[in-house]
Amino acid sequence: MNTETDTAKPFSLKRLVLVMLTILVSVVMGQSLISSWNQPQVASRLQLYQTDLLLQGSAWQAEFLSEEQRAAVRSGLIGNDPVQSALEQYQEVRQTAASAIARSQAQIQELDLPSATEEGKPLSRRLQASVSQQQALLSELDLRIGLLKANQGETATAVSQWQQVQAQSLPASDKGQTAAALIQLWQDQAPATTAEQQLTQNLEGWFRYRALEKLYQTEGELEQEATLLTQEQSEAERQLVKLALVGTVPALGAVLGTGLLIGLLVQRLTRGNESLLLQNAGRGWDITWNGEIIWQVLIVGFFFVGQIALPLLLGSLGLGFATFSSRARAFYSMAYYLLMAASGIGVLIWSLRPYRPLPADLFRFELKGRWWLWGLGGYLVALPLMLGVSLLNQQIWQGQGGSNPLLQTVLEEQDPVALLVFLLTAAIAAPLFEEVLFRGFLLPSLTRYLPVWGAIGLSALIFAAAHLSLSEVLPLTLLGVILGFVYTRSRNLLAPILLHSAWNSVTMLGLFILGSR
């Protein structure tokens, strides 16, 4: 840590501009973080996608296996009672959504009081939009919960669930007509002529198969029912492969990571200061610039350009994420990120130009050495640690707190070209820019004022806050700490870039697999 004191400088026009931009950025970021408070996490949807895989896989008969072998495989991959497990999962997500709606409505009532200020109206509108989204989710959940209950013989409860959807939906809406068709089927009434179309279009996976099976049984279409069940068997096999990929592979990685972490701790106890954990532990950087440069690069180069200037510029040109088709959205996201990265790196280069030549160990990219071991090892260690923190985070936020909206887009995307573009953005562009900024510049700069461990922690917190989702602050801070630890030990930016790229790549591939049809 450089203990040299900064020379006091008079208050300049530059500092005045920085103060004004900081206030503006603080307001925008604060509003974004506050608005994420009542936004649902994508993690809840991911859990339901995985639950749906379990349900679809439960139809697998595996006639080539003996009964004992089939029971063992099903128990290991699917569980003993997948329908009951799915029902509990759906009810938990429903309860979370209902609680979020109640909280948002209470806030809206407070903001809409005559005594409320004008500043509260934009927040009220955002909350109302959130309530509409959550109510749509609630109707979707009720349709599925009803089918799960009907499958368990609770017909009256299922019909009541669907009647709630009917009451809360417009008669001509897809959800309203689907609920009506389900009620007719389970009350042994003649289904409408559009029932098959409604059930096929508005239900997916196991839920669609159960509804159509009931429809064909009611209509006496035995041949269509047999064809449907054959299709379900083929689909069940495919879903089991997906389930193994999204569940088994990360679990295996977490086991390896736990073993590696234990090994490193044992090495720390047995080898003391010669252990890998303490390699370069207290070694900082010879930083010659002061806190104003750090302030300038972060506020101007990252937050102002990325969160305010670029959205305003693109919006004035009539360009926005929501206005494009699926493939165009992917290219828009990549272009937006590349523009933000180019602007941020440009401000960084301009800010550091008076301090050239820079110290030799800053922004170090070197192909030689064991950087790849630090990167891959850091990724494996991150798996069990992030899993533990994610479980804690779910208890804290109860499915709320928002998430990166891009995750939901990727989860629902089916265009392979768009998926490839999203993958390239997340796996290459994001790690390169963010590691150069947060680990390459910010972390070493903070060692002028803080010990290395403090610089790792503060840079990780800023990294997490920059993602603008309250529920992601805790897990992303931990990820930032691991990235910072790997960088300070390896002294090579390629190591955290590899870790970051591996994390984003596996996350995106998991979304591709879960969302594929």
Coordinates of C-alpha atoms in Angstrom, one line a residue:
M1 CA 0.0 0.0 0.0
N2 CA 1.4 3.4 -0.9
T3 CA 1.3 5.6 2.2
E4 CA 2.2 8.8 0.4
T5 CA -0.3 11.5 1.2
D6 CA -2.1 13.3 -1.6
T7 CA -1.4 16.9 -2.2
A8 CA -4.4 19.1 -1.5
K9 CA -5.6 20.9 -4.6
P10 CA -8.1 23.8 -5.0
F11 CA -11.6 23.0 -6.0
S12 CA -11.6 23.1 -9.8
L13 CA -14.2 23.0 -12.5
K14 CA -13.3 19.4 -13.2
R15 CA -14.1 18.5 -9.6
L16 CA -17.3 20.4 -9.8
V17 CA -18.3 18.4 -12.9
L18 CA -17.3 15.2 -11.1
V19 CA -19.4 16.1 -8.1
M20 CA -22.5 16.8 -10.3
L21 CA -22.0 13.6 -12.3
T22 CA -21.6 11.6 -9.1
I23 CA -24.9 13.0 -7.7
L24 CA -26.6 12.2 -11.0
V25 CA -25.2 8.7 -11.1
S26 CA -26.1 8.1 -7.4
V27 CA -29.7 9.1 -8.1
V28 CA -30.0 6.9 -11.2
M29 CA -28.3 3.9 -9.5
G30 CA -30.3 4.4 -6.4
Q31 CA -33.6 4.4 -8.3
S32 CA -32.5 1.2 -10.2
L33 CA -31.6 -0.6 -7.0
I34 CA -34.8 0.5 -5.3
S35 CA -36.9 -0.5 -8.3
S36 CA -35.3 -4.0 -8.2
W37 CA -36.5 -4.5 -4.6
N38 CA -39.9 -5.8 -5.7
Q39 CA -38.7 -7.4 -9.0
P40 CA -38.7 -11.2 -9.1
Q41 CA -35.4 -13.0 -9.3
V42 CA -34.8 -15.1 -12.4
A43 CA -33.6 -17.8 -10.0
S44 CA -37.2 -18.5 -9.1
R45 CA -38.0 -19.2 -12.8
L46 CA -34.8 -21.3 -13.2
Q47 CA -36.0 -23.5 -10.3
L48 CA -39.4 -23.9 -12.0
Y49 CA -37.7 -24.8 -15.3
Q50 CA -35.7 -27.5 -13.5
T51 CA -38.8 -28.6 -11.8
D52 CA -40.5 -29.0 -15.2
L53 CA -37.6 -31.1 -16.3
L54 CA -38.2 -33.4 -13.4
L55 CA -41.8 -33.7 -14.2
Q56 CA -41.2 -34.5 -17.8
G57 CA -38.5 -37.0 -16.9
S58 CA -40.9 -38.7 -14.5
A59 CA -42.8 -40.1 -17.5
W60 CA -39.8 -42.1 -18.5
Q61 CA -40.6 -45.8 -18.5
A62 CA -37.2 -47.3 -19.4
E63 CA -38.7 -50.7 -20.4
F64 CA -35.2 -52.0 -21.2
L65 CA -34.2 -51.9 -17.5
S66 CA -35.4 -54.2 -14.8
E67 CA -37.8 -52.8 -12.2
E68 CA -35.1 -52.4 -9.6
Q69 CA -32.8 -50.7 -12.0
R70 CA -35.5 -48.4 -13.2
A71 CA -36.5 -47.5 -9.6
A72 CA -32.8 -46.7 -8.8
V73 CA -32.3 -44.5 -11.8
R74 CA -35.6 -42.7 -11.3
S75 CA -34.9 -42.1 -7.6
G76 CA -31.4 -40.8 -8.3
L77 CA -32.3 -38.4 -11.1
I78 CA -36.0 -37.5 -10.4
G79 CA -36.7 -38.4 -6.8
N80 CA -39.3 -40.6 -5.2
D81 CA -42.3 -38.3 -5.7
P82 CA -41.6 -35.7 -8.4
V83 CA -45.2 -34.5 -8.6
Q84 CA -45.4 -33.7 -4.9
S85 CA -42.0 -32.1 -5.1
A86 CA -43.1 -30.0 -8.0
L87 CA -46.3 -29.0 -6.3
E88 CA -44.4 -27.8 -3.2
Q89 CA -42.0 -25.9 -5.4
Y90 CA -44.8 -24.2 -7.4
Q91 CA -46.7 -23.3 -4.2
E92 CA -43.5 -21.8 -2.7
V93 CA -43.0 -19.6 -5.8
R94 CA -46.7 -18.7 -5.8
Q95 CA -46.5 -17.6 -2.2
T96 CA -43.5 -15.5 -2.9
A97 CA -45.2 -13.8 -5.9
A98 CA -48.4 -13.2 -3.8
S99 CA -46.4 -11.6 -1.0
A100 CA -44.5 -9.4 -3.5
I101 CA -47.8 -8.2 -5.0
A102 CA -49.1 -7.3 -1.5
R103 CA -46.0 -5.4 -0.7
S104 CA -46.0 -3.5 -4.0
Q105 CA -49.7 -2.6 -3.7
A106 CA -49.1 -1.3 -0.2
Q107 CA -46.3 0.9 -1.5
I108 CA -48.4 2.1 -4.4
Q109 CA -51.2 3.1 -2.0
E110 CA -48.7 5.2 0.0
L111 CA -47.2 6.8 -3.1
D112 CA -50.7 7.6 -4.4
L113 CA -51.9 9.4 -1.3
P114 CA -52.7 13.1 -1.8
S115 CA -49.8 14.0 0.5
A116 CA -47.3 12.1 -1.7
T117 CA -44.7 14.0 -3.7
E118 CA -44.4 14.2 -7.5
E119 CA -41.1 12.4 -7.2
G120 CA -42.9 9.2 -6.1
K121 CA -45.0 8.9 -9.2
P122 CA -42.4 7.3 -11.5
L123 CA -41.7 4.7 -8.7
S124 CA -45.5 4.1 -8.4
R125 CA -45.7 3.4 -12.2
R126 CA -42.8 1.0 -12.0
L127 CA -44.4 -0.8 -9.1
Q128 CA -47.7 -1.0 -11.0
A129 CA -45.9 -2.6 -13.9
S130 CA -44.2 -5.0 -11.5
V131 CA -47.6 -5.9 -10.0
S132 CA -49.0 -6.6 -13.5
Q133 CA -46.1 -8.9 -14.3
Q134 CA -46.5 -10.7 -11.0
Q135 CA -50.2 -11.2 -11.5
A136 CA -49.6 -12.7 -14.9
L137 CA -47.1 -15.0 -13.3
L138 CA -49.7 -15.9 -10.6
S139 CA -52.3 -16.9 -13.2
E140 CA -49.7 -19.1 -14.9
L141 CA -48.7 -20.7 -11.7
D142 CA -52.4 -21.4 -10.8
L143 CA -53.0 -23.2 -14.0
R144 CA -50.1 -25.5 -13.3
I145 CA -50.8 -26.0 -9.6
G146 CA -54.3 -27.0 -10.6
L147 CA -53.0 -29.7 -12.9
L148 CA -50.6 -31.0 -10.3
K149 CA -53.5 -31.2 -7.8
A150 CA -55.8 -32.8 -10.3
N151 CA -53.1 -35.4 -11.0
Q152 CA -53.1 -36.2 -7.3
G153 CA -56.9 -36.7 -7.3
E154 CA -57.7 -33.3 -5.7
T155 CA -60.2 -32.3 -8.4
A156 CA -62.3 -29.9 -6.4
T157 CA -59.2 -27.9 -5.3
A158 CA -57.9 -27.9 -8.9
V159 CA -61.1 -26.6 -10.3
S160 CA -61.2 -23.9 -7.6
Q161 CA -57.6 -22.9 -8.6
W162 CA -58.6 -22.6 -12.2
Q163 CA -61.7 -20.6 -11.3
Q164 CA -59.5 -18.0 -9.7
V165 CA -57.6 -17.7 -13.0
Q166 CA -60.9 -17.2 -14.8
A167 CA -62.0 -14.6 -12.4
Q168 CA -58.8 -12.6 -12.7
S169 CA -58.5 -12.9 -16.5
L170 CA -60.5 -11.4 -19.4
P171 CA -62.8 -14.0 -20.9
A172 CA -61.1 -13.9 -24.3
S173 CA -57.6 -14.0 -22.9
D174 CA -55.4 -17.1 -23.4
K175 CA -55.2 -17.9 -19.7
G176 CA -58.9 -17.4 -19.2
Q177 CA -59.8 -19.7 -22.0
T178 CA -57.2 -22.3 -20.9
A179 CA -58.7 -22.3 -17.4
A180 CA -62.2 -22.7 -18.8
A181 CA -61.1 -25.7 -20.9
L182 CA -59.4 -27.3 -17.9
I183 CA -62.6 -26.8 -15.7
Q184 CA -64.7 -28.4 -18.4
L185 CA -62.5 -31.4 -18.7
W186 CA -62.2 -32.2 -15.0
Q187 CA -65.9 -31.6 -14.4
D188 CA -66.7 -34.1 -17.2
Q189 CA -68.3 -31.5 -19.4
A190 CA -68.1 -31.4 -23.2
P191 CA -64.9 -29.4 -24.1
A192 CA -65.1 -26.5 -26.4
T193 CA -64.0 -27.0 -30.0
T194 CA -61.0 -24.8 -29.4
A195 CA -59.9 -26.7 -26.3
E196 CA -57.1 -28.7 -28.0
Q197 CA -55.7 -25.5 -29.5
Q198 CA -55.8 -23.6 -26.2
L199 CA -54.2 -26.4 -24.3
T200 CA -51.4 -26.9 -26.9
Q201 CA -50.6 -23.2 -27.2
N202 CA -50.8 -22.2 -23.6
L203 CA -49.4 -25.2 -21.7
E204 CA -46.0 -26.7 -21.9
G205 CA -44.2 -30.0 -21.1
W206 CA -45.8 -32.3 -18.5
F207 CA -48.7 -29.9 -18.0
R208 CA -49.6 -30.0 -21.7
Y209 CA -49.4 -33.8 -21.8
R210 CA -51.6 -34.2 -18.8
A211 CA -54.2 -31.8 -20.2
L212 CA -54.2 -33.3 -23.7
E213 CA -54.3 -36.9 -22.2
K214 CA -57.5 -35.9 -20.3
L215 CA -59.0 -34.3 -23.4
Y216 CA -58.4 -37.4 -25.6
Q217 CA -59.8 -39.7 -22.8
T218 CA -62.9 -37.5 -22.5
E219 CA -63.4 -37.5 -26.3
G220 CA -62.6 -41.2 -26.6
E221 CA -59.7 -40.5 -29.0
L222 CA -57.7 -43.6 -28.0
E223 CA -55.4 -43.5 -31.0
Q224 CA -54.4 -39.9 -30.4
E225 CA -53.9 -40.6 -26.7
A226 CA -51.5 -43.5 -27.6
T227 CA -49.6 -41.3 -30.0
L228 CA -49.4 -38.6 -27.3
L229 CA -48.0 -40.9 -24.7
T230 CA -45.4 -42.2 -27.2
Q231 CA -44.3 -38.7 -27.9
E232 CA -44.1 -38.1 -24.1
Q233 CA -41.7 -41.1 -23.7
S234 CA -39.4 -39.7 -26.4
E235 CA -39.5 -36.2 -24.8
A236 CA -38.9 -37.7 -21.3
E237 CA -35.7 -39.3 -22.4
R238 CA -34.5 -36.0 -23.9
Q239 CA -35.4 -34.0 -20.7
L240 CA -33.5 -36.5 -18.5
V241 CA -30.3 -35.8 -20.5
K242 CA -30.9 -32.1 -20.0
L243 CA -31.5 -32.7 -16.3
A244 CA -28.3 -34.7 -16.0
L245 CA -26.3 -31.9 -17.7
V246 CA -27.7 -29.0 -15.7
G247 CA -27.7 -30.9 -12.4
T248 CA -25.0 -33.4 -12.4
V249 CA -22.1 -31.5 -14.0
P250 CA -22.3 -28.4 -11.7
A251 CA -22.7 -30.8 -8.7
L252 CA -19.5 -32.6 -9.8
G253 CA -17.7 -29.3 -10.2
A254 CA -18.8 -28.2 -6.7
V255 CA -17.5 -31.5 -5.2
L256 CA -14.1 -31.0 -6.9
G257 CA -14.1 -27.3 -5.8
T258 CA -14.8 -28.4 -2.2
G259 CA -11.9 -30.8 -2.3
L260 CA -9.6 -28.2 -3.8
L261 CA -10.6 -25.7 -1.1
I262 CA -10.0 -28.2 1.7
G263 CA -6.6 -29.0 0.1
L264 CA -5.6 -25.4 0.0
L265 CA -6.6 -24.9 3.6
V266 CA -4.6 -27.9 4.7
Q267 CA -1.6 -26.6 2.7
R268 CA -2.0 -23.3 4.5
L269 CA -1.8 -25.0 7.9
T270 CA 1.1 -27.3 7.0
R271 CA 3.2 -24.9 4.9
G272 CA 2.4 -21.6 6.5
N273 CA 3.7 -18.6 4.5
E274 CA 4.8 -20.8 1.7
S275 CA 1.3 -21.9 0.8
L276 CA -0.4 -20.9 -2.4
L277 CA -3.1 -19.0 -0.5
L278 CA -0.5 -16.5 0.8
Q279 CA 1.4 -16.2 -2.5
N280 CA 1.8 -12.4 -3.1
A281 CA -0.7 -11.9 -0.3
G282 CA 0.5 -8.5 1.0
R283 CA 2.1 -7.3 -2.2
G284 CA 0.4 -4.2 -3.6
W285 CA 1.2 -2.0 -6.6
D286 CA 3.2 1.2 -6.9
I287 CA 0.3 3.5 -7.7
T288 CA 1.2 7.1 -8.6
W289 CA -2.3 8.6 -9.3
N290 CA -4.7 9.7 -6.5
G291 CA -8.3 9.0 -5.6
E292 CA -9.6 11.6 -8.0
I293 CA -8.4 9.5 -11.0
I294 CA -10.2 6.5 -9.5
W295 CA -13.3 8.6 -9.0
Q296 CA -13.1 10.0 -12.6
V297 CA -12.7 6.6 -14.3
L298 CA -15.5 4.9 -12.4
I299 CA -18.0 7.7 -12.5
V300 CA -17.4 9.0 -16.0
G301 CA -16.0 6.0 -17.8
F302 CA -18.3 3.3 -16.4
F303 CA -21.4 4.5 -14.6
F304 CA -22.2 7.8 -16.4
V305 CA -21.5 6.5 -19.9
G306 CA -23.0 3.0 -19.4
Q307 CA -26.0 3.8 -17.3
I308 CA -27.0 7.3 -18.5
A309 CA -25.3 8.7 -21.6
L310 CA -25.6 5.6 -23.8
P311 CA -29.2 4.9 -23.0
L312 CA -30.1 8.5 -23.6
L313 CA -28.2 8.6 -26.9
L314 CA -29.7 5.4 -28.2
G315 CA -33.1 6.3 -27.0
S316 CA -33.0 9.6 -28.8
L317 CA -32.3 7.6 -32.0
G318 CA -35.3 5.5 -31.4
L319 CA -33.2 2.4 -30.5
G320 CA -34.1 0.3 -27.5
F321 CA -33.8 -3.4 -26.4
A322 CA -37.6 -3.9 -26.3
T323 CA -38.1 -2.5 -29.8
F324 CA -36.2 -5.3 -31.6
S325 CA -36.9 -8.8 -32.7
S326 CA -35.1 -11.6 -30.8
R327 CA -32.0 -11.8 -33.1
A328 CA -31.8 -8.0 -33.3
R329 CA -32.0 -7.8 -29.5
A330 CA -28.9 -10.0 -29.2
F331 CA -26.9 -7.9 -31.6
Y332 CA -28.2 -4.7 -29.9
S333 CA -27.0 -6.1 -26.5
M334 CA -23.5 -6.9 -27.9
A335 CA -23.2 -3.5 -29.7
Y336 CA -24.4 -1.7 -26.5
Y337 CA -21.8 -3.5 -24.4
L338 CA -19.0 -2.9 -26.9
L339 CA -19.8 0.8 -27.0
M340 CA -19.8 0.9 -23.2
A341 CA -16.5 -1.0 -23.0
A342 CA -14.9 1.2 -25.7
S343 CA -16.0 4.4 -23.9
G344 CA -14.9 3.1 -20.5
I345 CA -11.5 2.0 -21.8
G346 CA -11.1 5.3 -23.6
V347 CA -11.7 7.3 -20.4
L348 CA -9.3 5.0 -18.6
I349 CA -6.5 5.5 -21.1
W350 CA -7.2 9.3 -21.2
S351 CA -7.1 9.5 -17.4
L352 CA -3.8 7.6 -17.0
R353 CA -2.0 9.3 -19.8
P354 CA -0.1 11.8 -17.5
Y355 CA 1.2 8.8 -15.5
R356 CA 2.9 6.9 -18.3
P357 CA 4.9 4.8 -18.3
L358 CA 2.8 2.7 -16.0
P359 CA 4.2 0.2 -13.5
A360 CA 5.3 -3.0 -15.3
D361 CA 3.0 -5.2 -13.2
L362 CA -0.2 -3.3 -14.1
F363 CA -2.6 -4.6 -16.7
R364 CA -0.4 -7.6 -17.1
F365 CA -1.4 -10.1 -19.8
E366 CA 1.2 -12.9 -20.0
L367 CA 0.6 -16.3 -21.6
K368 CA 3.5 -17.9 -19.7
G369 CA 3.0 -19.2 -16.2
R370 CA 0.3 -20.9 -14.2
W371 CA -2.4 -18.3 -14.7
W372 CA -4.7 -20.9 -16.2
L373 CA -4.5 -23.0 -13.1
W374 CA -5.5 -20.0 -11.0
G375 CA -8.4 -19.3 -13.3
L376 CA -9.7 -22.9 -13.4
G377 CA -9.0 -23.5 -9.8
G378 CA -10.7 -20.3 -8.8
Y379 CA -13.8 -21.3 -10.9
L380 CA -14.0 -24.7 -9.1
V381 CA -13.6 -23.1 -5.7
A382 CA -16.3 -20.5 -6.6
L383 CA -18.9 -23.3 -7.3
P384 CA -19.4 -24.5 -3.7
L385 CA -19.0 -21.1 -2.2
M386 CA -21.5 -19.4 -4.6
L387 CA -23.9 -22.3 -4.0
G388 CA -23.8 -21.7 -0.3
V389 CA -24.2 -18.0 -0.6
S390 CA -27.1 -18.4 -3.1
L391 CA -29.0 -20.5 -0.7
L392 CA -28.5 -17.9 2.0
N393 CA -29.5 -15.2 -0.5
Q394 CA -32.8 -16.9 -1.4
Q395 CA -33.7 -16.9 2.3
I396 CA -32.9 -13.2 2.6
W397 CA -34.8 -12.1 -0.6
Q398 CA -37.5 -14.7 -0.9
G399 CA -37.5 -14.6 -4.7
Q400 CA -37.4 -10.8 -4.9
G401 CA -34.6 -8.2 -5.4
G402 CA -34.4 -8.4 -9.2
S403 CA -31.9 -10.0 -11.6
N404 CA -30.1 -9.2 -14.8
P405 CA -33.1 -9.0 -17.2
L406 CA -30.9 -10.5 -19.9
L407 CA -31.0 -13.8 -18.1
Q408 CA -34.7 -14.2 -18.6
T409 CA -34.3 -13.2 -22.3
V410 CA -31.7 -15.8 -22.8
L411 CA -33.8 -18.4 -21.0
E412 CA -36.7 -17.8 -23.4
E413 CA -34.7 -17.4 -26.6
Q414 CA -34.8 -20.1 -29.2
D415 CA -32.9 -18.5 -32.1
P416 CA -29.4 -20.2 -32.3
V417 CA -27.8 -17.1 -33.8
A418 CA -29.1 -14.9 -31.1
L419 CA -28.0 -17.4 -28.4
L420 CA -24.5 -17.4 -29.9
V421 CA -24.3 -13.6 -29.9
F422 CA -25.5 -13.6 -26.2
L423 CA -22.8 -16.2 -25.4
L424 CA -20.0 -14.2 -27.1
T425 CA -21.1 -11.1 -25.2
A426 CA -21.2 -12.8 -21.8
A427 CA -18.2 -15.1 -22.3
I428 CA -15.7 -12.8 -24.0
A429 CA -16.7 -9.1 -24.1
A430 CA -17.9 -8.8 -20.4
P431 CA -14.9 -10.6 -18.8
L432 CA -12.4 -8.6 -20.8
F433 CA -13.9 -5.2 -20.0
E434 CA -14.9 -5.8 -16.4
E435 CA -11.6 -7.5 -15.4
V436 CA -9.6 -4.7 -17.0
L437 CA -11.6 -2.1 -15.1
F438 CA -12.4 -3.7 -11.8
R439 CA -9.3 -6.0 -11.2
G440 CA -6.8 -4.4 -13.6
F441 CA -7.4 -0.8 -12.6
L442 CA -9.7 -0.4 -9.5
L443 CA -8.2 -3.0 -7.3
P444 CA -4.5 -2.0 -7.7
S445 CA -5.6 1.7 -7.4
L446 CA -7.3 1.1 -4.1
T447 CA -4.1 -0.4 -2.7
R448 CA -2.7 3.1 -2.5
Y449 CA -5.1 3.7 0.4
L450 CA -6.0 0.2 1.6
P451 CA -4.3 -3.1 2.4
V452 CA -4.6 -5.7 -0.4
W453 CA -7.5 -7.5 1.4
G454 CA -9.4 -4.3 1.8
A455 CA -8.9 -3.4 -1.9
I456 CA -10.2 -6.8 -2.9
G457 CA -13.3 -6.4 -0.7
L458 CA -14.2 -2.8 -1.8
S459 CA -13.5 -3.4 -5.5
A460 CA -15.7 -6.6 -5.2
L461 CA -18.6 -4.6 -3.6
I462 CA -18.4 -1.9 -6.3
F463 CA -18.4 -4.6 -9.0
A464 CA -21.5 -6.1 -7.4
A465 CA -23.4 -2.8 -7.1
A466 CA -22.6 -2.0 -10.7
H467 CA -25.0 -4.8 -11.8
L468 CA -27.9 -2.9 -10.3
S469 CA -29.8 -5.7 -8.7
L470 CA -30.2 -5.8 -4.9
S471 CA -30.5 -9.6 -4.8
E472 CA -27.2 -10.0 -6.7
V473 CA -25.1 -7.8 -4.4
L474 CA -24.2 -10.6 -2.0
P475 CA -23.3 -13.4 -4.5
L476 CA -21.6 -11.0 -6.9
T477 CA -19.5 -9.5 -4.1
L478 CA -18.3 -13.0 -3.2
L479 CA -17.6 -13.7 -6.9
G480 CA -15.7 -10.4 -7.0
V481 CA -13.7 -11.3 -4.0
I482 CA -12.7 -14.6 -5.6
L483 CA -11.8 -12.8 -8.8
G484 CA -9.7 -10.3 -6.9
F485 CA -8.0 -13.0 -4.8
V486 CA -7.1 -14.9 -8.0
Y487 CA -5.7 -11.7 -9.6
T488 CA -3.6 -10.6 -6.6
R489 CA -2.1 -14.1 -6.3
S490 CA -1.4 -14.7 -10.0
R491 CA -0.6 -11.1 -10.9
N492 CA -1.9 -11.8 -14.4
L493 CA -5.2 -10.5 -15.7
L494 CA -5.7 -13.6 -17.8
A495 CA -6.4 -15.6 -14.7
P496 CA -9.6 -13.7 -13.5
I497 CA -10.6 -13.2 -17.2
L498 CA -10.6 -17.0 -17.5
L499 CA -12.5 -17.5 -14.3
H500 CA -15.1 -14.8 -15.2
S501 CA -15.5 -16.2 -18.7
A502 CA -15.9 -19.8 -17.4
W503 CA -18.5 -18.6 -14.9
N504 CA -20.5 -16.7 -17.5
S505 CA -20.2 -19.4 -20.1
V506 CA -21.5 -22.2 -17.9
T507 CA -24.3 -19.9 -16.7
M508 CA -25.3 -19.1 -20.3
L509 CA -25.0 -22.7 -21.4
G510 CA -27.2 -23.8 -18.4
L511 CA -29.8 -21.3 -19.5
F512 CA -29.6 -22.5 -23.1
I513 CA -30.2 -26.1 -22.0
L514 CA -33.1 -25.2 -19.6
G515 CA -34.8 -23.1 -22.1
S516 CA -34.4 -25.3 -25.1
R517 CA -37.5 -27.1 -26.5

